[in-house]
Amino acid sequence: MAGNSFGTLFRLTSFGESHGAAIGGVLDGCPPGIVVDMAFIAGEMARRKPGQSALTTPRKENDTVEFLSGIFEGKTTGTPIGFIIRNADTQSGDYSEIKSVFRPGHADYTYEQKYGTRDYRGGGRSSARETACRVVAGAIAKLLLKHYGITIQAYVKQTGSVKLELAPEQLDLSYTEQTPVRCPHLETAQRMIELIEAVKAEGDSIGGVIQCIITNVPAGLGEPVFDKLHAQLGKAMLSINAAKGFEIGSGFDSVNFKGSELNDVFETTNGKIVTKSNHSGGIQGGISNGMPVYFQVAFKPVSTIMKPQQSINLQGEQTVLTPKGRHDPCVLPRAVPIVESMAALVIADFLLLQKTLQH
Amino acid sequence: MAGNSFGTLFRLTSFGESHGAAIGGVLDGCPPGIVVDMAFIAGEMARRKPGQSALTTPRKENDTVEFLSGIFEGKTTGTPIGFIIRNADTQSGDYSEIKSVFRPGHADYTYEQKYGTRDYRGGGRSSARETACRVVAGAIAKLLLKHYGITIQAYVKQTGSVKLELAPEQLDLSYTEQTPVRCPHLETAQRMIELIEAVKAEGDSIGGVIQCIITNVPAGLGEPVFDKLHAQLGKAMLSINAAKGFEIGSGFDSVNFKGSELNDVFETTNGKIVTKSNHSGGIQGGISNGMPVYFQVAFKPVSTIMKPQQSINLQGEQTVLTPKGRHDPCVLPRAVPIVESMAALVIADFLLLQKTLQH
Amino acid sequence: MAGNSFGTLFRLTSFGESHGAAIGGVLDGCPPGIVVDMAFIAGEMARRKPGQSALTTPRKENDTVEFLSGIFEGKTTGTPIGFIIRNADTQSGDYSEIKSVFRPGHADYTYEQKYGTRDYRGGGRSSARETACRVVAGAIAKLLLKHYGITIQAYVKQTGSVKLELAPEQLDLSYTEQTPVRCPHLETAQRMIELIEAVKAEGDSIGGVIQCIITNVPAGLGEPVFDKLHAQLGKAMLSINAAKGFEIGSGFDSVNFKGSELNDVFETTNGKIVTKSNHSGGIQGGISNGMPVYFQVAFKPVSTIMKPQQSINLQGEQTVLTPKGRHDPCVLPRAVPIVESMAALVIADFLLLQKTLQH
Amino acid sequence: MAGNSFGTLFRLTSFGESHGAAIGGVLDGCPPGIVVDMAFIAGEMARRKPGQSALTTPRKENDTVEFLSGIFEGKTTGTPIGFIIRNADTQSGDYSEIKSVFRPGHADYTYEQKYGTRDYRGGGRSSARETACRVVAGAIAKLLLKHYGITIQAYVKQTGSVKLELAPEQLDLSYTEQTPVRCPHLETAQRMIELIEAVKAEGDSIGGVIQCIITNVPAGLGEPVFDKLHAQLGKAMLSINAAKGFEIGSGFDSVNFKGSELNDVFETTNGKIVTKSNHSGGIQGGISNGMPVYFQVAFKPVSTIMKPQQSINLQGEQTVLTPKGRHDPCVLPRAVPIVESMAALVIADFLLLQKTLQH
């Protein structure tokens, strides 16, 4: 393990710096025969890319995926799928400040401490640019999961103080993509947009919470005792840039209830075993129970802001960072497809693992 | 991967069912020369074991660890450390109800769905009994970390509605072990005890939040982009029975601040680079920055309650579960050493991984 | 990875020193529902244990396996199978010489160099005692493979200069267990026995070659490009104590033929695709083709001999090791079940991996 | 595990088909600060590429490596090194025969059985084209090992009946690159060349044995009990196309000696502990002892020949394959850098693993 692979059987290994020649990845373990819907993949990439709306950074990223292997006559072959995304718009500009100063909230200092060196251009490996590779692999995972009827949908539930209080089942998630902020409740979406615009005008940034819901997960997925379904989902989400918290089902709110209130009671409906409530988020003992799996992920405000900030340089001397360039006041809308992609990788992996139990 | 191993280099593989002959584990990758302080290990086990106080289940567990290998003349040898803990008090009693009925909130149904069978006695593999093995391995990890001056301390921050609002640095953590509820703030601890006793009297259960703080973590630990320090900590914590949420640093509360407020500004103090605030929990870009690492874990109320509950049997027919036996109204106090142990395993693993970068 | 686990999905983790309290292991990933035939397992252990005949060491090993988990009502449950074997006859005798002198051919020196310490009693972790755990896990693997009709049979093909020239298909392998030397050709077996007795009388030791043949392996097993079926079999065999060489199919003898002679030509027989010859050992491109898989493993003479030998002590000073105790003049007969066990672990693992391709 | 990654810490993940857009890989875990000597890497690639001499296939491969990440200002940064090699000369020609007929000795049939599909162009993933990626990663591993003074040298020891009987220490290995057959003994080399030319004239192919010797390996490398140094070397070598056998040290020849003859006796020379003989190949108990590590690898004649061969088609019907195109009568000379590369990956990985024991 050196940190750039994810999954056991359905396994993504990624590489690439923000301003290097390209980012890319290898997806190993994808079963053969999956039709690789290139339009779908491009659509997923478009959901993640910068510059989609006035709410996000105007920076352009060339998110054209070039597949290099593992696909033949339009289908996966079972061999590793190699892909790259060229870094086209990498303004090899003025890095003199970022080279010598550790930006607050960024990974400049920790990369320098870990490796004794760093590719400082645009944040290098620590840039969220690498999440594009997650979306490529996640899109293929979704194509696999479609064979099982499994759907994964995420949306922005909260931005700063603007919070959507309705539960996923009370919403029409087909609205999610209709607003630039990816909140399916249009009235709340409008308030989120207003908040983000106000924050942007200040040169500041704001975080929020993404809700994700996975339906038609078959009962039985998850590998106790350490690789529990929600433990692996948690790791997947917390590995996304700016993620600070994860909760499955009722999560932190579970604290406010007693066992008698929170236990999900089983019942048989139309010959199918279900639970009356779903506080557990579709998981007991780390294994899916057939109910929808849902979870929430908290994202901090991105560290790049358009305000002067105090910091120190490589020599440990105090300095002031002057804002420049462009920034993303709120990454939540763009994080929605990343959350979905990581969830898809987790579910695909556990789905393959579960096959090994049959004999 | 089949789910019962944790860690890459410092790696625990565990086994055992609640009511089988024994539980146990193999700790591979522990460096040689660590003095195995048996009294310390026994002390850690005592912190986890049931029946410590009136607040926990009166069930007795024989938590005597027998080490079988990997230790010679009182020190680790670098070879795998095998250990077992016999299941002494396994009242091979009346399992007829649990055998045929799926208890709400428990993993009976999901194990049955996953494996097509299950050892139903006392919950089998899904019982929290297995966490005893985590504490054994965690204790050895702590002994390793002591060589680096790293300390790991957890405490109960919240139980139901009773919440300790003070931050770790405002507390004297040496008080933690002085109350049966493992909350270092004695007045709050008293209110927690009263709440738990009330809940117990009702035959109900209550959850809460554990705070953990790790000091003297050297800068540089964590393996981006997937095995970020907080991502692996999150997985570790979420793999603990009844854990439902995890947050690093300011976590979900980060949503309530702007970037300009949340960015931890670097400064040099006494020749050492530190951050003025520590909202990030000592981690940037998935790598420790040398500041204290802290996080919070939410636990739901345990599913076993002393009240009749509706459920279904193996045939999918509705039935009522009648309460019997004994129960733990609040597992938070006993979860404190488990949280610490899992944190110790994570830090030890990353510490070894970091050594591989030097050449 | 710290070296004491083998396999990806069907995965053995082992522990234990020769003269510690016990050796043991955890077998994770075994599918549920396998009937654990204890008599079969005991039989496999008996094939490996010392003192079976006048040909092997008279040392007694207590090879009684105690299963601690993962088995319920006589069947595997899908949870990890923990097991231990107590070290009963561990004559805690005089280790003063072995403590301070590095025995030639043994791992005393290399363990000391690697770990800076070692449990010197009986060779510690480097003793072949640990292979008992491989046989336990291998026996369970065989029980799994029986569901697929896969059989694994090994035998002694060569001892010193005595070599059985017949191919496996020319032999009746049911004779293997009828001779203490485990060579199915009785006349050759007799010559092997005479050689071993002569070598024993000299206080010396002798090596040999084990042949293994696996039938009914379904086409499709093996994971190119690195985890080719024969690559993993090779690793498995070379990890056995005293193994020095491995060859698949015609192996080193392939060098003596031209491509036109060695290519295995496909044909259809009774509607089934087979190859006319089987020089490849049932594998092309690292994947099984449905023909028998066979391979050979070379073992050096064991290092323990009953003759004085020159060596050096911990201080690097020259000394003479005086022979004492008991020795195994030829371990080949006892290595037969170990070779089979490792082969069973490999095949079981690839069988589970292959299931993940179906969707 | 899906078979396309090798190594634990120093870890290559490769992808690519013979006639796809590109092959490539990700090398994760390489320590930072290694100067990436591009001329050296190109030289290594040149040693492997086809068309070097009249002895090898005239097929041209565009072996220009494009590095995409993980290198900054000429040095490794510690982040994953992504690289690709375009498949330039992929004559998208007439694949109608190979599409519908299973070539003897090739992996056409087994890939079809494993995956239910295959990229049949040029053998797809099963082509030795993928070994170019191993050489890229191996070259970087060699650059790392140079920091430790470790050298890896392989040469052709045998081709068909022409065998070099001298031991490595009796040879001047600087001659290896002076002959197109990569045998350092010029007279033997000449006889090998004559043999290969004769075989080529017949349209046939021939195999052989490669010897590899690694010097300055520090004592202590290797991870018993399963990941022994020679076990991992064996797996590495057996994963190379056409490899059929592996032996460490005296290997299969060990069978011809008694323990008293084969034990390598320790002695102290100039204050350094060495062994008088080195039958073990520098390894005891799976751990390096500081002496040179050497091993032999057997390669079968390549399956592609210029003679008509019987085979069957996708429908299982008998057919005759007519020779066409170009072929490599003997791949041994080109396999030399591949053997060295895989050895370098193994040693680099164990070197990093060994660092984790220090504390």
XYZ file of N, CA, C and O in Angstrom, chain C residues 1 3-5 8 104 106 109-111 114 125 130 134 158 160 202 204-205 208 220 222-228 230-232 235 238-239 244-248 251-252 254-255 257-260 263-266 268 273 276 280 284 287-289 298 301 303 309-310 312 316 353-354 357, chain D residues 1 3-5 8 104 106 109-111 114 125 130 134 158 160 202 204-205 208 220 222-228 230 232 235 238-239 244-248 251-252 254-255 257-260 262-266 268 273 276 280 284 287-289 298 301 303 309-310 312 316 353-354 357:
552
model
N 1.578 -6.015 4.289
C 2.259 -7.320 4.218
C 3.395 -7.411 5.211
O 4.280 -6.587 5.238
N 4.404 -10.760 5.720
C 4.945 -12.064 5.359
C 4.285 -13.291 5.932
O 4.645 -14.403 5.566
N 3.310 -13.118 6.822
C 2.722 -14.297 7.436
C 1.286 -14.559 7.004
O 0.544 -15.264 7.677
N 0.920 -13.962 5.889
C -0.387 -14.250 5.296
C -0.172 -14.739 3.875
O 0.761 -14.307 3.205
N -5.338 -14.164 -1.305
C -6.058 -12.901 -1.372
C -7.444 -13.037 -0.758
O -7.795 -12.308 0.161
N 25.139 -23.735 10.286
C 25.224 -23.619 8.823
C 23.922 -24.085 8.171
O 23.320 -25.080 8.597
N 21.093 -23.063 8.346
C 19.887 -22.663 9.071
C 19.699 -21.144 9.005
O 20.572 -20.424 8.517
N 21.439 -17.065 11.590
C 22.163 -15.833 11.288
C 21.262 -14.797 10.628
O 21.296 -13.606 10.969
N 20.457 -15.235 9.678
C 19.647 -14.269 8.933
C 18.527 -13.686 9.799
O 18.208 -12.497 9.675
N 17.936 -14.487 10.679
C 16.937 -13.915 11.592
C 17.595 -12.880 12.506
O 17.037 -11.816 12.765
N 18.119 -9.798 10.484
C 16.882 -9.096 10.122
C 16.253 -8.404 11.318
O 15.874 -7.240 11.239
N 10.734 -19.286 14.724
C 9.784 -19.141 13.620
C 10.283 -19.818 12.347
O 9.495 -20.155 11.480
N 6.108 -24.704 11.562
C 5.002 -23.850 11.125
C 4.223 -24.462 9.965
O 3.076 -24.082 9.724
N -0.017 -24.845 7.679
C -0.339 -24.886 6.253
C -1.169 -26.123 5.934
O -2.058 -26.099 5.081
N 11.927 -38.114 -6.694
C 13.377 -38.325 -6.665
C 13.904 -38.100 -5.264
O 13.458 -37.198 -4.550
N 17.883 -37.966 -3.809
C 19.288 -38.115 -4.205
C 19.337 -38.608 -5.636
O 18.700 -38.059 -6.529
N 24.972 -42.586 8.098
C 26.143 -41.697 8.035
C 25.966 -40.442 8.887
O 26.892 -39.627 9.005
N 23.989 -38.127 7.873
C 23.897 -37.068 6.867
C 22.431 -36.906 6.423
O 21.522 -37.517 7.003
N 22.219 -36.068 5.440
C 20.849 -35.850 4.961
C 20.851 -35.792 3.438
O 21.890 -35.565 2.816
N 15.637 -34.040 -2.604
C 14.913 -34.734 -3.659
C 13.911 -33.834 -4.361
O 13.936 -32.604 -4.200
N -9.617 -21.375 -16.806
C -9.896 -19.991 -16.419
C -9.246 -19.524 -15.135
O -9.302 -18.337 -14.816
N -6.317 -18.313 -12.605
C -5.048 -17.585 -12.734
C -5.349 -16.140 -13.068
O -6.365 -15.859 -13.717
N -4.505 -15.240 -12.580
C -4.778 -13.812 -12.747
C -3.579 -13.105 -13.369
O -2.736 -12.540 -12.669
N -3.462 -13.147 -14.698
C -2.363 -12.405 -15.336
C -2.499 -10.912 -15.049
O -3.603 -10.448 -14.769
N -1.392 -10.182 -15.190
C -0.137 -10.673 -15.709
C 0.852 -11.061 -14.604
O 1.823 -11.771 -14.894
N 0.591 -10.648 -13.363
C 1.567 -10.969 -12.322
C 1.174 -12.199 -11.511
O 2.034 -12.954 -11.084
N -0.102 -12.367 -11.298
C -0.551 -13.487 -10.469
C -0.963 -14.662 -11.342
O -2.064 -15.215 -11.192
N -0.072 -15.020 -12.240
C -0.310 -16.186 -13.087
C -0.415 -17.430 -12.213
O 0.208 -17.494 -11.143
N 0.827 -20.399 -12.419
C 2.076 -21.084 -12.077
C 3.018 -20.178 -11.286
O 3.863 -20.669 -10.542
N 2.868 -18.868 -11.423
C 3.699 -17.955 -10.631
C 3.310 -18.056 -9.158
O 4.167 -18.102 -8.266
N 2.024 -18.095 -8.912
C 1.552 -18.197 -7.529
C 1.845 -19.585 -6.952
O 2.220 -19.704 -5.783
N 5.505 -19.497 -6.052
C 5.739 -18.796 -4.789
C 5.335 -19.677 -3.606
O 6.059 -19.766 -2.606
N 7.948 -22.434 -3.159
C 9.262 -21.919 -2.740
C 9.220 -21.361 -1.322
O 10.268 -21.148 -0.694
N 8.034 -21.124 -0.801
C 7.932 -20.644 0.580
C 8.038 -21.786 1.592
O 8.096 -21.547 2.795
N 14.040 -25.332 -3.081
C 15.058 -24.562 -3.815
C 14.723 -24.364 -5.293
O 15.403 -23.584 -5.981
N 13.726 -25.097 -5.796
C 13.407 -24.949 -7.208
C 11.979 -25.356 -7.498
O 11.380 -26.141 -6.751
N 11.440 -24.758 -8.552
C 10.065 -25.049 -8.961
C 10.019 -25.029 -10.471
O 10.631 -24.167 -11.103
N 9.284 -25.973 -11.036
C 9.067 -25.915 -12.481
C 7.662 -26.397 -12.798
O 7.150 -27.326 -12.195
N 7.034 -25.723 -13.736
C 5.680 -26.077 -14.167
C 5.794 -26.866 -15.471
O 6.618 -26.530 -16.334
N 8.997 -27.599 -17.585
C 9.961 -26.838 -16.798
C 11.316 -26.654 -17.453
O 11.404 -26.235 -18.612
N 12.362 -26.943 -16.695
C 13.723 -26.764 -17.207
C 13.990 -27.648 -18.427
O 14.816 -27.313 -19.277
N 12.115 -27.973 -20.854
C 11.606 -27.295 -22.053
C 12.738 -26.789 -22.934
O 12.576 -26.612 -24.149
N 13.848 -26.541 -22.287
C 15.015 -25.998 -22.979
C 15.520 -26.963 -24.057
O 16.133 -26.551 -25.046
N 13.842 -28.710 -26.160
C 12.923 -28.921 -27.281
C 12.748 -27.646 -28.086
O 13.017 -26.546 -27.605
N 12.277 -27.835 -29.308
C 11.950 -26.680 -30.131
C 10.464 -26.367 -29.991
O 9.670 -27.212 -29.557
N 10.098 -25.178 -30.385
C 8.704 -24.766 -30.296
C 7.767 -25.741 -30.990
O 6.690 -26.069 -30.469
N 8.170 -26.217 -32.129
C 7.299 -27.134 -32.878
C 7.095 -28.447 -32.134
O 6.097 -29.139 -32.341
N 4.926 -27.115 -28.380
C 3.568 -26.559 -28.406
C 2.529 -27.659 -28.191
O 2.569 -28.691 -28.864
N 1.619 -27.431 -27.290
C 0.546 -28.398 -27.044
C -0.596 -28.114 -28.012
O -1.260 -27.072 -27.924
N -0.824 -29.062 -28.913
C -1.832 -28.862 -29.955
C -3.238 -29.133 -29.399
O -3.461 -30.124 -28.712
N -4.150 -28.210 -29.686
C -5.540 -28.379 -29.246
C -6.261 -29.388 -30.132
O -6.018 -29.471 -31.341
N -10.413 -31.562 -30.238
C -11.692 -31.772 -29.578
C -11.905 -33.265 -29.401
O -11.854 -34.024 -30.378
N -12.650 -29.606 -25.436
C -11.378 -29.144 -25.975
C -10.249 -29.560 -25.039
O -10.286 -29.249 -23.834
N -3.328 -32.338 -27.050
C -2.796 -33.688 -27.306
C -1.665 -34.006 -26.337
O -1.604 -35.080 -25.771
N 2.863 -27.933 -21.196
C 2.685 -26.656 -20.498
C 2.254 -26.844 -19.051
O 2.223 -25.892 -18.289
N -1.742 -21.903 -19.946
C -1.216 -21.033 -21.002
C -1.469 -19.581 -20.615
O -2.585 -19.216 -20.232
N -3.027 -18.986 -17.167
C -4.420 -19.365 -16.894
C -4.590 -20.852 -17.192
O -4.108 -21.343 -18.224
N -5.294 -21.553 -16.324
C -5.513 -22.992 -16.532
C -6.338 -23.238 -17.793
O -7.223 -22.452 -18.133
N -6.017 -24.342 -18.476
C -6.744 -24.654 -19.715
C -7.660 -25.865 -19.575
O -8.219 -26.332 -20.568
N 11.949 -28.888 -6.072
C 13.224 -29.442 -5.580
C 13.460 -29.038 -4.133
O 13.276 -27.865 -3.776
N 18.872 -31.118 0.797
C 18.984 -31.913 2.018
C 18.818 -30.990 3.227
O 19.308 -29.855 3.194
N 19.410 -29.147 6.682
C 20.698 -28.652 7.168
C 21.164 -29.347 8.432
O 22.364 -29.407 8.712
N 30.318 -29.798 12.537
C 30.424 -28.815 11.465
C 31.103 -27.547 11.996
O 30.834 -27.111 13.110
N 31.879 -26.944 11.151
C 32.473 -25.660 11.498
C 31.407 -24.570 11.445
O 30.488 -24.624 10.626
N 30.491 -20.218 13.154
C 30.946 -19.081 13.946
C 29.907 -18.781 15.007
O 28.746 -19.167 14.892
N 31.347 -13.768 16.051
C 32.040 -13.915 14.781
C 33.266 -14.814 14.884
O 34.059 -14.916 13.949
N -11.513 -16.158 -6.764
C -11.275 -14.964 -7.585
C -12.022 -15.068 -8.918
O -12.561 -14.081 -9.414
N -12.036 -16.252 -9.491
C -12.673 -16.417 -10.797
C -14.187 -16.165 -10.719
O -14.795 -15.721 -11.691
N -15.698 -12.708 -11.738
C -15.813 -12.248 -13.125
C -17.225 -12.397 -13.671
O -17.590 -11.745 -14.641
N -7.039 -7.917 -5.247
C -6.082 -8.398 -6.258
C -6.791 -8.772 -7.538
O -7.709 -9.556 -7.554
N -4.543 -9.079 -10.247
C -3.450 -9.648 -11.014
C -2.538 -8.701 -11.756
O -1.548 -9.132 -12.319
N -2.835 -7.412 -11.757
C -2.015 -6.512 -12.538
C -1.193 -5.553 -11.688
O -0.751 -4.516 -12.181
N -1.017 -5.914 -10.435
C -0.145 -5.152 -9.553
C 0.901 -6.093 -8.998
O 0.634 -7.269 -8.772
N 4.405 -4.768 -2.675
C 3.586 -4.298 -1.568
C 3.770 -2.804 -1.372
O 2.800 -2.048 -1.393
N -1.771 -22.800 -30.807
C -1.176 -23.689 -29.800
C -0.109 -22.960 -28.987
O 0.660 -22.165 -29.537
N -0.269 -20.592 -27.136
C -0.623 -19.213 -26.789
C -1.798 -19.202 -25.807
O -2.406 -20.234 -25.522
N -6.922 -19.443 -26.088
C -7.982 -20.282 -25.558
C -8.267 -19.977 -24.090
O -9.413 -19.887 -23.664
N -7.209 -19.826 -23.316
C -7.420 -19.635 -21.877
C -8.027 -18.252 -21.560
O -8.870 -18.144 -20.676
N -7.640 -17.225 -22.306
C -8.279 -15.917 -22.102
C -9.767 -16.016 -22.461
O -10.617 -15.465 -21.758
N -11.458 -17.757 -19.661
C -11.504 -16.994 -18.408
C -12.498 -15.854 -18.482
O -13.314 -15.657 -17.578
N -3.685 -8.709 -24.148
C -3.006 -8.556 -22.861
C -1.956 -9.635 -22.643
O -1.025 -9.437 -21.855
N 3.616 -6.332 -22.791
C 3.427 -5.717 -21.465
C 4.720 -5.687 -20.659
O 4.839 -4.898 -19.712
N 7.322 -3.446 -17.278
C 8.140 -3.977 -16.191
C 9.551 -3.387 -16.265
O 10.187 -3.128 -15.236
N 22.093 -20.553 -21.080
C 21.865 -21.722 -21.930
C 20.831 -21.383 -22.996
O 19.865 -20.665 -22.743
N 18.899 -23.846 -25.850
C 18.834 -25.216 -26.361
C 19.951 -26.038 -25.731
O 20.128 -26.034 -24.509
N 14.901 -22.724 -39.857
C 13.878 -23.778 -39.898
C 12.475 -23.215 -39.661
O 11.492 -23.945 -39.751
N 11.599 -22.316 -36.724
C 11.250 -22.871 -35.409
C 11.749 -21.929 -34.303
O 12.218 -20.814 -34.590
N 11.601 -22.325 -33.055
C 12.027 -21.488 -31.926
C 12.723 -22.346 -30.887
O 12.573 -23.567 -30.880
N 15.697 -21.558 -23.335
C 16.992 -21.513 -22.663
C 16.879 -21.135 -21.202
O 15.778 -21.139 -20.626
N 19.189 -9.495 5.677
C 17.940 -9.137 6.343
C 16.746 -8.975 5.429
O 15.621 -8.817 5.912
N 13.678 -10.044 2.965
C 12.801 -11.209 2.839
C 11.847 -11.250 4.009
O 12.206 -10.813 5.108
N 10.638 -11.721 3.784
C 9.612 -11.679 4.834
C 9.009 -13.056 5.054
O 7.973 -13.403 4.475
N 9.668 -13.900 5.853
C 9.076 -15.203 6.152
C 7.727 -15.021 6.877
O 7.529 -13.966 7.493
N 6.898 -16.067 6.836
C 7.203 -17.365 6.290
C 6.720 -17.523 4.841
O 7.167 -18.450 4.153
N 5.822 -16.650 4.375
C 5.312 -16.850 3.015
C 6.033 -15.995 1.983
O 6.191 -16.404 0.845
N 6.418 -14.809 2.381
C 7.058 -13.914 1.419
C 8.572 -13.977 1.535
O 9.260 -12.954 1.648
N 9.062 -15.186 1.502
C 10.507 -15.386 1.537
C 11.124 -14.734 0.307
O 10.483 -14.647 -0.748
N 13.349 -15.696 -1.856
C 13.397 -16.495 -3.083
C 12.004 -16.889 -3.560
O 11.804 -17.143 -4.743
N 9.388 -14.864 -3.476
C 8.916 -13.697 -4.212
C 9.699 -13.529 -5.515
O 9.120 -13.179 -6.550
N 8.165 -16.055 -7.886
C 6.905 -15.583 -8.448
C 7.159 -14.526 -9.524
O 6.548 -14.544 -10.593
N 8.504 -16.262 -12.667
C 7.509 -17.137 -13.306
C 6.360 -16.344 -13.908
O 5.591 -16.863 -14.715
N 6.241 -15.080 -13.530
C 5.183 -14.257 -14.127
C 5.604 -13.693 -15.488
O 4.793 -13.083 -16.185
N 9.194 -21.056 -17.350
C 8.639 -22.349 -16.930
C 9.289 -22.915 -15.679
O 8.806 -23.916 -15.134
N 10.414 -22.327 -15.262
C 11.068 -22.874 -14.085
C 11.941 -21.837 -13.419
O 12.404 -20.886 -14.065
N 12.125 -22.021 -12.107
C 12.943 -21.100 -11.316
C 13.691 -21.913 -10.281
O 13.136 -22.821 -9.671
N 14.943 -21.557 -10.065
C 15.678 -22.194 -8.978
C 16.619 -21.186 -8.348
O 17.227 -20.376 -9.018
N 16.698 -21.249 -7.027
C 17.576 -20.354 -6.279
C 18.841 -21.124 -5.920
O 18.773 -22.307 -5.567
N 19.601 -24.904 -6.498
C 18.324 -25.313 -7.066
C 18.133 -26.806 -7.209
O 18.334 -27.566 -6.252
N 17.714 -27.234 -8.406
C 17.447 -28.653 -8.632
C 18.708 -29.501 -8.444
O 18.625 -30.676 -8.105
N 20.682 -29.304 -6.086
C 20.849 -29.590 -4.649
C 20.566 -31.051 -4.348
O 21.064 -31.614 -3.363
N 19.739 -31.627 -5.193
C 19.316 -33.012 -4.995
C 20.507 -33.969 -5.077
O 20.491 -35.055 -4.497
N 23.424 -33.643 -3.842
C 24.412 -33.507 -2.773
C 23.804 -33.904 -1.422
O 22.588 -33.906 -1.262
N 24.698 -34.192 -0.492
C 24.250 -34.458 0.875
C 24.325 -33.168 1.690
O 25.016 -32.218 1.304
N 23.636 -33.187 2.797
C 23.625 -32.006 3.659
C 25.024 -31.544 4.027
O 25.322 -30.341 4.044
N 25.888 -32.493 4.331
C 27.255 -32.138 4.746
C 28.025 -31.469 3.616
O 28.981 -30.727 3.860
N 26.380 -29.623 1.152
C 25.653 -28.457 0.653
C 25.560 -27.308 1.658
O 25.376 -26.149 1.277
N 25.660 -27.633 2.945
C 25.588 -26.565 3.955
C 26.678 -25.524 3.706
O 27.848 -25.885 3.557
N 26.279 -24.285 3.678
C 27.252 -23.206 3.493
C 27.819 -22.814 4.858
O 27.092 -22.292 5.710
N 29.084 -23.069 5.042
C 29.717 -22.841 6.341
C 30.054 -21.357 6.517
O 30.599 -20.729 5.618
N 29.697 -20.822 7.663
C 30.000 -19.413 7.972
C 31.459 -19.249 8.351
O 32.054 -20.119 8.990
N 34.428 -15.780 9.244
C 34.633 -14.342 9.327
C 35.841 -13.974 8.481
O 36.928 -14.509 8.675
N 31.074 -11.341 8.274
C 30.610 -12.722 8.267
C 30.185 -13.099 6.851
O 29.352 -12.418 6.244
N 31.573 -19.764 3.203
C 32.674 -20.249 2.353
C 32.149 -20.611 0.969
O 32.740 -20.269 -0.045
N 23.358 -21.849 -1.265
C 22.002 -21.391 -0.917
C 21.565 -20.208 -1.772
O 20.402 -19.823 -1.731
N 19.031 -17.724 3.573
C 18.679 -18.794 4.511
C 17.363 -18.456 5.189
O 17.203 -17.332 5.680
N 15.586 -15.270 3.999
C 16.154 -13.949 4.300
C 17.583 -13.893 3.743
O 18.344 -14.846 3.909
N 17.930 -12.788 3.123
C 19.272 -12.633 2.561
C 20.318 -12.647 3.665
O 20.069 -12.163 4.773
N 21.475 -13.225 3.336
C 22.545 -13.312 4.344
C 23.737 -12.402 4.022
O 24.762 -12.461 4.697
N 14.168 -20.780 -16.346
C 14.042 -21.525 -17.602
C 12.923 -20.931 -18.457
O 11.833 -20.648 -17.951
N 10.728 -22.483 -25.558
C 10.744 -21.840 -26.872
C 9.434 -21.088 -27.063
O 8.372 -21.581 -26.638
N 6.027 -19.770 -28.593
C 5.025 -20.588 -29.280
C 4.853 -20.218 -30.748
O 4.436 -21.043 -31.559
N 0.687 -25.429 -38.246
C 0.370 -26.190 -37.037
C -1.118 -26.526 -37.007
O -1.939 -25.712 -37.401
N -1.414 -27.698 -36.522
C -2.808 -28.067 -36.318
C -3.381 -27.276 -35.144
O -2.681 -26.980 -34.186
N -7.577 -25.853 -33.380
C -9.036 -25.842 -33.482
C -9.517 -24.403 -33.498
O -8.827 -23.486 -33.060
N -14.558 -25.324 -32.079
C -13.979 -26.598 -31.667
C -13.633 -27.491 -32.848
O -13.294 -28.668 -32.665
N 10.422 -2.627 2.872
C 9.794 -3.352 3.976
C 10.740 -3.475 5.165
O 10.318 -3.367 6.317
N 12.004 -3.708 4.893
C 12.966 -3.900 5.980
C 13.128 -2.632 6.814
O 13.400 -2.699 8.019
N 11.201 -2.187 10.189
C 11.546 -2.891 11.433
C 12.336 -2.025 12.398
O 12.388 -2.308 13.580
